[in-house]
Amino acid sequence: MISCLIPGSFDPPTKGHLDVVERCAGIFDRVVVAVVSNPSKAPLFTDDERKDLLLECVGQWDNVEVDSFSGLLVDFAAKKSVDVIVKGLRAMTDFDYEIQMSQMNRHLSGIVTMFVATKPELGYLSSSLVKQVGALGGNIDALVPGPVAAALKERFNR
Ligand code: PNS
């Protein structure tokens, strides 16, 4: 039984995130998707809203669970007894930051981080851009799962 943890801000979850979850659901016996609660950031959606949105999007995989945490990722990984951390990589621009975090986490607890390359056609996608486009009235329907599109439209009052 091998398990992984996919951590992230998920503010909001995008089709890029869901692509990584789908790939992991097909590889690992158990997948924990975890929303990070960061008191120094002001997210568009609260921790609970982001968790609920993820729950609505992962219902088709019975080996995927959704949780949230604050504090160190390695501590949460130990608490959940996962074998590896998984992060999605869109492009080389993600690489510097991700390799640094993976090496710090390795230093802290020895945990392995594995990277999943996202679908090339979703490589330009980010939660920040989705929020910007949504706030300015652009069409975000192809970029995020249905429940997220509905939540964004409600949030931006459109
Ligand atoms: O979706 P994001 O914002 O790229 O995710 C970043 C995340 C949540 C993986 C990272 O900020 C994180 O691990 N936060 C928890 C705090 C922590 O452990 N920091 C040290 C990381 S080396």
PDB file of C-alpha atoms and ligand atoms in Angstrom:
ATOM      1  CA  MET A   1       0.000   0.000   0.000  1.00  0.00           C
ATOM      2  CA  ILE A   2       1.738   3.140  -1.193  1.00  0.00           C
ATOM      3  CA  SER A   3       0.374   6.600  -0.543  1.00  0.00           C
ATOM      4  CA  CYS A   4       1.104  10.176  -1.553  1.00  0.00           C
ATOM      5  CA  LEU A   5       0.341  13.669  -0.355  1.00  0.00           C
ATOM      6  CA  ILE A   6      -0.454  16.455  -2.830  1.00  0.00           C
ATOM      7  CA  PRO A   7      -0.198  19.747  -0.942  1.00  0.00           C
ATOM      8  CA  GLY A   8      -1.097  23.161  -2.269  1.00  0.00           C
ATOM      9  CA  SER A   9      -2.856  26.452  -1.821  1.00  0.00           C
ATOM     10  CA  PHE A  10      -5.656  25.425  -4.211  1.00  0.00           C
ATOM     11  CA  ASP A  11      -7.043  28.972  -4.241  1.00  0.00           C
ATOM     12  CA  PRO A  12      -8.918  27.818  -6.264  1.00  0.00           C
ATOM     13  CA  PRO A  13      -8.307  24.281  -7.585  1.00  0.00           C
ATOM     14  CA  THR A  14      -7.774  24.296 -11.371  1.00  0.00           C
ATOM     15  CA  LYS A  15      -7.939  21.657 -14.090  1.00  0.00           C
ATOM     16  CA  GLY A  16      -4.136  21.522 -13.816  1.00  0.00           C
ATOM     17  CA  HIS A  17      -4.388  20.459 -10.164  1.00  0.00           C
ATOM     18  CA  LEU A  18      -7.068  17.891 -11.014  1.00  0.00           C
ATOM     19  CA  ASP A  19      -4.866  16.460 -13.768  1.00  0.00           C
ATOM     20  CA  VAL A  20      -2.146  15.776 -11.188  1.00  0.00           C
ATOM     21  CA  VAL A  21      -4.683  14.244  -8.773  1.00  0.00           C
ATOM     22  CA  GLU A  22      -6.034  12.003 -11.556  1.00  0.00           C
ATOM     23  CA  ARG A  23      -2.561  10.757 -12.479  1.00  0.00           C
ATOM     24  CA  CYS A  24      -1.765  10.013  -8.820  1.00  0.00           C
ATOM     25  CA  ALA A  25      -5.115   8.290  -8.239  1.00  0.00           C
ATOM     26  CA  GLY A  26      -4.104   5.855 -10.985  1.00  0.00           C
ATOM     27  CA  ILE A  27      -0.662   5.164  -9.494  1.00  0.00           C
ATOM     28  CA  PHE A  28      -0.993   5.267  -5.690  1.00  0.00           C
ATOM     29  CA  ASP A  29      -3.259   3.203  -3.448  1.00  0.00           C
ATOM     30  CA  ARG A  30      -4.092   6.260  -1.365  1.00  0.00           C
ATOM     31  CA  VAL A  31      -3.904   9.947  -2.281  1.00  0.00           C
ATOM     32  CA  VAL A  32      -4.245  12.756   0.263  1.00  0.00           C
ATOM     33  CA  VAL A  33      -4.902  16.188  -1.247  1.00  0.00           C
ATOM     34  CA  ALA A  34      -4.224  18.853   1.373  1.00  0.00           C
ATOM     35  CA  VAL A  35      -5.031  22.543   1.443  1.00  0.00           C
ATOM     36  CA  VAL A  36      -2.416  24.596   3.230  1.00  0.00           C
ATOM     37  CA  SER A  37      -3.733  27.099   5.695  1.00  0.00           C
ATOM     38  CA  ASN A  38      -1.432  30.098   5.616  1.00  0.00           C
ATOM     39  CA  PRO A  39      -2.437  32.856   8.060  1.00  0.00           C
ATOM     40  CA  SER A  40      -0.069  35.346   6.392  1.00  0.00           C
ATOM     41  CA  LYS A  41      -1.866  35.030   3.027  1.00  0.00           C
ATOM     42  CA  ALA A  42      -5.342  36.360   2.292  1.00  0.00           C
ATOM     43  CA  PRO A  43      -6.881  33.727   0.012  1.00  0.00           C
ATOM     44  CA  LEU A  44      -9.980  34.341  -2.115  1.00  0.00           C
ATOM     45  CA  PHE A  45     -11.552  31.192  -0.643  1.00  0.00           C
ATOM     46  CA  THR A  46     -11.301  30.165   3.027  1.00  0.00           C
ATOM     47  CA  ASP A  47      -9.608  26.903   4.034  1.00  0.00           C
ATOM     48  CA  ASP A  48     -12.992  25.199   4.376  1.00  0.00           C
ATOM     49  CA  GLU A  49     -14.237  26.557   1.035  1.00  0.00           C
ATOM     50  CA  ARG A  50     -11.119  25.311  -0.755  1.00  0.00           C
ATOM     51  CA  LYS A  51     -11.464  21.930   0.942  1.00  0.00           C
ATOM     52  CA  ASP A  52     -15.159  21.698  -0.013  1.00  0.00           C
ATOM     53  CA  LEU A  53     -14.398  22.670  -3.625  1.00  0.00           C
ATOM     54  CA  LEU A  54     -11.746  19.952  -3.806  1.00  0.00           C
ATOM     55  CA  LEU A  55     -14.134  17.427  -2.276  1.00  0.00           C
ATOM     56  CA  GLU A  56     -16.686  18.242  -4.981  1.00  0.00           C
ATOM     57  CA  CYS A  57     -14.036  17.667  -7.662  1.00  0.00           C
ATOM     58  CA  VAL A  58     -12.483  14.379  -6.489  1.00  0.00           C
ATOM     59  CA  GLY A  59     -15.645  12.354  -5.859  1.00  0.00           C
ATOM     60  CA  GLN A  60     -14.978  10.024  -8.823  1.00  0.00           C
ATOM     61  CA  TRP A  61     -11.846   8.564  -7.181  1.00  0.00           C
ATOM     62  CA  ASP A  62     -12.486   6.463  -4.088  1.00  0.00           C
ATOM     63  CA  ASN A  63      -8.787   6.394  -3.131  1.00  0.00           C
ATOM     64  CA  VAL A  64      -8.553  10.203  -2.859  1.00  0.00           C
ATOM     65  CA  GLU A  65      -9.176  12.058   0.403  1.00  0.00           C
ATOM     66  CA  VAL A  66      -9.101  15.791   1.099  1.00  0.00           C
ATOM     67  CA  ASP A  67      -7.715  17.477   4.197  1.00  0.00           C
ATOM     68  CA  SER A  68      -6.132  20.759   5.308  1.00  0.00           C
ATOM     69  CA  PHE A  69      -3.197  21.641   7.525  1.00  0.00           C
ATOM     70  CA  SER A  70      -1.180  24.471   8.978  1.00  0.00           C
ATOM     71  CA  GLY A  71       2.461  24.301  10.000  1.00  0.00           C
ATOM     72  CA  LEU A  72       5.163  22.247   8.372  1.00  0.00           C
ATOM     73  CA  LEU A  73       4.305  20.026   5.434  1.00  0.00           C
ATOM     74  CA  VAL A  74       6.698  17.314   6.644  1.00  0.00           C
ATOM     75  CA  ASP A  75       4.886  17.150  10.002  1.00  0.00           C
ATOM     76  CA  PHE A  76       1.549  16.771   8.259  1.00  0.00           C
ATOM     77  CA  ALA A  77       3.010  14.107   5.952  1.00  0.00           C
ATOM     78  CA  ALA A  78       4.166  12.161   9.030  1.00  0.00           C
ATOM     79  CA  LYS A  79       0.767  12.571  10.708  1.00  0.00           C
ATOM     80  CA  LYS A  80      -0.986  11.207   7.600  1.00  0.00           C
ATOM     81  CA  SER A  81       1.600   8.389   7.216  1.00  0.00           C
ATOM     82  CA  VAL A  82       2.143   9.074   3.505  1.00  0.00           C
ATOM     83  CA  ASP A  83       5.137   7.665   1.643  1.00  0.00           C
ATOM     84  CA  VAL A  84       5.874  10.548  -0.714  1.00  0.00           C
ATOM     85  CA  ILE A  85       4.953  14.148  -1.497  1.00  0.00           C
ATOM     86  CA  VAL A  86       3.815  14.841  -5.071  1.00  0.00           C
ATOM     87  CA  LYS A  87       3.960  18.235  -6.759  1.00  0.00           C
ATOM     88  CA  GLY A  88       2.909  19.169 -10.287  1.00  0.00           C
ATOM     89  CA  LEU A  89       5.459  20.802 -12.572  1.00  0.00           C
ATOM     90  CA  ARG A  90       4.223  23.003 -15.390  1.00  0.00           C
ATOM     91  CA  ALA A  91       7.474  24.341 -16.753  1.00  0.00           C
ATOM     92  CA  MET A  92      11.059  25.158 -15.888  1.00  0.00           C
ATOM     93  CA  THR A  93       9.799  28.280 -14.137  1.00  0.00           C
ATOM     94  CA  ASP A  94       8.305  26.046 -11.422  1.00  0.00           C
ATOM     95  CA  PHE A  95      11.457  24.004 -11.101  1.00  0.00           C
ATOM     96  CA  ASP A  96      13.748  26.285  -9.069  1.00  0.00           C
ATOM     97  CA  TYR A  97      11.206  26.836  -6.311  1.00  0.00           C
ATOM     98  CA  GLU A  98       9.984  23.242  -6.261  1.00  0.00           C
ATOM     99  CA  ILE A  99      13.447  21.662  -6.122  1.00  0.00           C
ATOM    100  CA  GLN A 100      14.376  23.993  -3.273  1.00  0.00           C
ATOM    101  CA  MET A 101      11.289  23.014  -1.275  1.00  0.00           C
ATOM    102  CA  SER A 102      11.782  19.313  -1.998  1.00  0.00           C
ATOM    103  CA  GLN A 103      15.387  19.472  -0.783  1.00  0.00           C
ATOM    104  CA  MET A 104      14.384  21.367   2.364  1.00  0.00           C
ATOM    105  CA  ASN A 105      11.696  18.771   3.080  1.00  0.00           C
ATOM    106  CA  ARG A 106      14.225  16.001   2.465  1.00  0.00           C
ATOM    107  CA  HIS A 107      16.586  17.715   4.915  1.00  0.00           C
ATOM    108  CA  LEU A 108      13.835  18.082   7.516  1.00  0.00           C
ATOM    109  CA  SER A 109      12.421  14.557   7.480  1.00  0.00           C
ATOM    110  CA  GLY A 110      13.995  12.534   4.680  1.00  0.00           C
ATOM    111  CA  ILE A 111      10.702  12.371   2.785  1.00  0.00           C
ATOM    112  CA  VAL A 112      10.859  11.913  -0.991  1.00  0.00           C
ATOM    113  CA  THR A 113       9.159  14.426  -3.316  1.00  0.00           C
ATOM    114  CA  MET A 114       8.093  13.219  -6.761  1.00  0.00           C
ATOM    115  CA  PHE A 115       7.150  15.543  -9.602  1.00  0.00           C
ATOM    116  CA  VAL A 116       4.342  14.982 -12.074  1.00  0.00           C
ATOM    117  CA  ALA A 117       4.520  16.907 -15.340  1.00  0.00           C
ATOM    118  CA  THR A 118       1.176  18.559 -16.012  1.00  0.00           C
ATOM    119  CA  LYS A 119      -0.650  18.220 -19.315  1.00  0.00           C
ATOM    120  CA  PRO A 120       1.160  20.451 -21.830  1.00  0.00           C
ATOM    121  CA  GLU A 121      -2.093  22.129 -22.858  1.00  0.00           C
ATOM    122  CA  LEU A 122      -2.628  23.203 -19.236  1.00  0.00           C
ATOM    123  CA  GLY A 123       0.927  24.486 -18.796  1.00  0.00           C
ATOM    124  CA  TYR A 124      -0.093  28.145 -18.791  1.00  0.00           C
ATOM    125  CA  LEU A 125      -2.697  27.664 -16.090  1.00  0.00           C
ATOM    126  CA  SER A 126      -2.347  29.006 -12.542  1.00  0.00           C
ATOM    127  CA  SER A 127      -4.795  29.806  -9.754  1.00  0.00           C
ATOM    128  CA  SER A 128      -3.606  33.437  -9.749  1.00  0.00           C
ATOM    129  CA  LEU A 129      -4.295  33.901 -13.462  1.00  0.00           C
ATOM    130  CA  VAL A 130      -7.678  32.199 -13.176  1.00  0.00           C
ATOM    131  CA  LYS A 131      -8.632  34.629 -10.373  1.00  0.00           C
ATOM    132  CA  GLN A 132      -7.428  37.607 -12.376  1.00  0.00           C
ATOM    133  CA  VAL A 133      -9.311  36.563 -15.529  1.00  0.00           C
ATOM    134  CA  GLY A 134     -12.440  35.723 -13.509  1.00  0.00           C
ATOM    135  CA  ALA A 135     -12.362  39.032 -11.631  1.00  0.00           C
ATOM    136  CA  LEU A 136     -12.134  40.935 -14.904  1.00  0.00           C
ATOM    137  CA  GLY A 137     -15.060  39.096 -16.461  1.00  0.00           C
ATOM    138  CA  GLY A 138     -13.145  36.672 -18.709  1.00  0.00           C
ATOM    139  CA  ASN A 139     -14.394  33.163 -19.420  1.00  0.00           C
ATOM    140  CA  ILE A 140     -12.836  30.680 -16.989  1.00  0.00           C
ATOM    141  CA  ASP A 141     -15.088  27.700 -17.800  1.00  0.00           C
ATOM    142  CA  ALA A 142     -12.395  25.715 -19.637  1.00  0.00           C
ATOM    143  CA  LEU A 143      -9.785  26.347 -16.936  1.00  0.00           C
ATOM    144  CA  VAL A 144     -11.427  25.057 -13.768  1.00  0.00           C
ATOM    145  CA  PRO A 145     -13.807  22.228 -12.811  1.00  0.00           C
ATOM    146  CA  GLY A 146     -17.547  23.097 -12.905  1.00  0.00           C
ATOM    147  CA  PRO A 147     -18.037  23.618  -9.137  1.00  0.00           C
ATOM    148  CA  VAL A 148     -15.031  25.972  -9.056  1.00  0.00           C
ATOM    149  CA  ALA A 149     -16.312  27.981 -12.044  1.00  0.00           C
ATOM    150  CA  ALA A 150     -19.662  28.385 -10.259  1.00  0.00           C
ATOM    151  CA  ALA A 151     -17.969  29.457  -7.003  1.00  0.00           C
ATOM    152  CA  LEU A 152     -15.773  31.985  -8.829  1.00  0.00           C
ATOM    153  CA  LYS A 153     -18.747  33.485 -10.656  1.00  0.00           C
ATOM    154  CA  GLU A 154     -20.624  33.809  -7.371  1.00  0.00           C
ATOM    155  CA  ARG A 155     -17.574  35.357  -5.667  1.00  0.00           C
ATOM    156  CA  PHE A 156     -17.145  37.878  -8.454  1.00  0.00           C
ATOM    157  CA  ASN A 157     -20.894  38.437  -8.594  1.00  0.00           C
ATOM    158  CA  ARG A 158     -21.327  37.566 -12.262  1.00  0.00           C
TER     159      ARG A 158
HETATM  160  O1  PNS B   1       0.202  25.590  -4.199  1.00  0.00           O
HETATM  161  P1  PNS B   1       1.471  26.177  -3.643  1.00  0.00           P
HETATM  162  O2  PNS B   1       1.210  27.544  -3.050  1.00  0.00           O
HETATM  163  O3  PNS B   1       2.599  26.152  -4.633  1.00  0.00           O
HETATM  164  O4  PNS B   1       1.902  25.196  -2.426  1.00  0.00           O
HETATM  165  C1  PNS B   1       3.018  25.506  -1.626  1.00  0.00           C
HETATM  166  C2  PNS B   1       3.075  24.580  -0.405  1.00  0.00           C
HETATM  167  C3  PNS B   1       1.752  24.529   0.315  1.00  0.00           C
HETATM  168  C4  PNS B   1       3.392  23.175  -0.853  1.00  0.00           C
HETATM  169  C5  PNS B   1       4.191  25.114   0.527  1.00  0.00           C
HETATM  170  O5  PNS B   1       3.960  26.458   0.774  1.00  0.00           O
HETATM  171  C6  PNS B   1       4.258  24.378   1.856  1.00  0.00           C
HETATM  172  O6  PNS B   1       4.737  23.260   1.917  1.00  0.00           O
HETATM  173  N1  PNS B   1       3.761  25.012   2.924  1.00  0.00           N
HETATM  174  C7  PNS B   1       3.735  24.443   4.254  1.00  0.00           C
HETATM  175  C8  PNS B   1       4.796  25.091   5.177  1.00  0.00           C
HETATM  176  C9  PNS B   1       6.150  24.405   5.025  1.00  0.00           C
HETATM  177  O7  PNS B   1       6.310  23.225   5.259  1.00  0.00           O
HETATM  178  N2  PNS B   1       7.132  25.205   4.573  1.00  0.00           N
HETATM  179  C10 PNS B   1       8.461  24.713   4.276  1.00  0.00           C
HETATM  180  C11 PNS B   1       8.487  24.162   2.853  1.00  0.00           C
HETATM  181  S1  PNS B   1      10.094  23.705   2.373  1.00  0.00           S
END
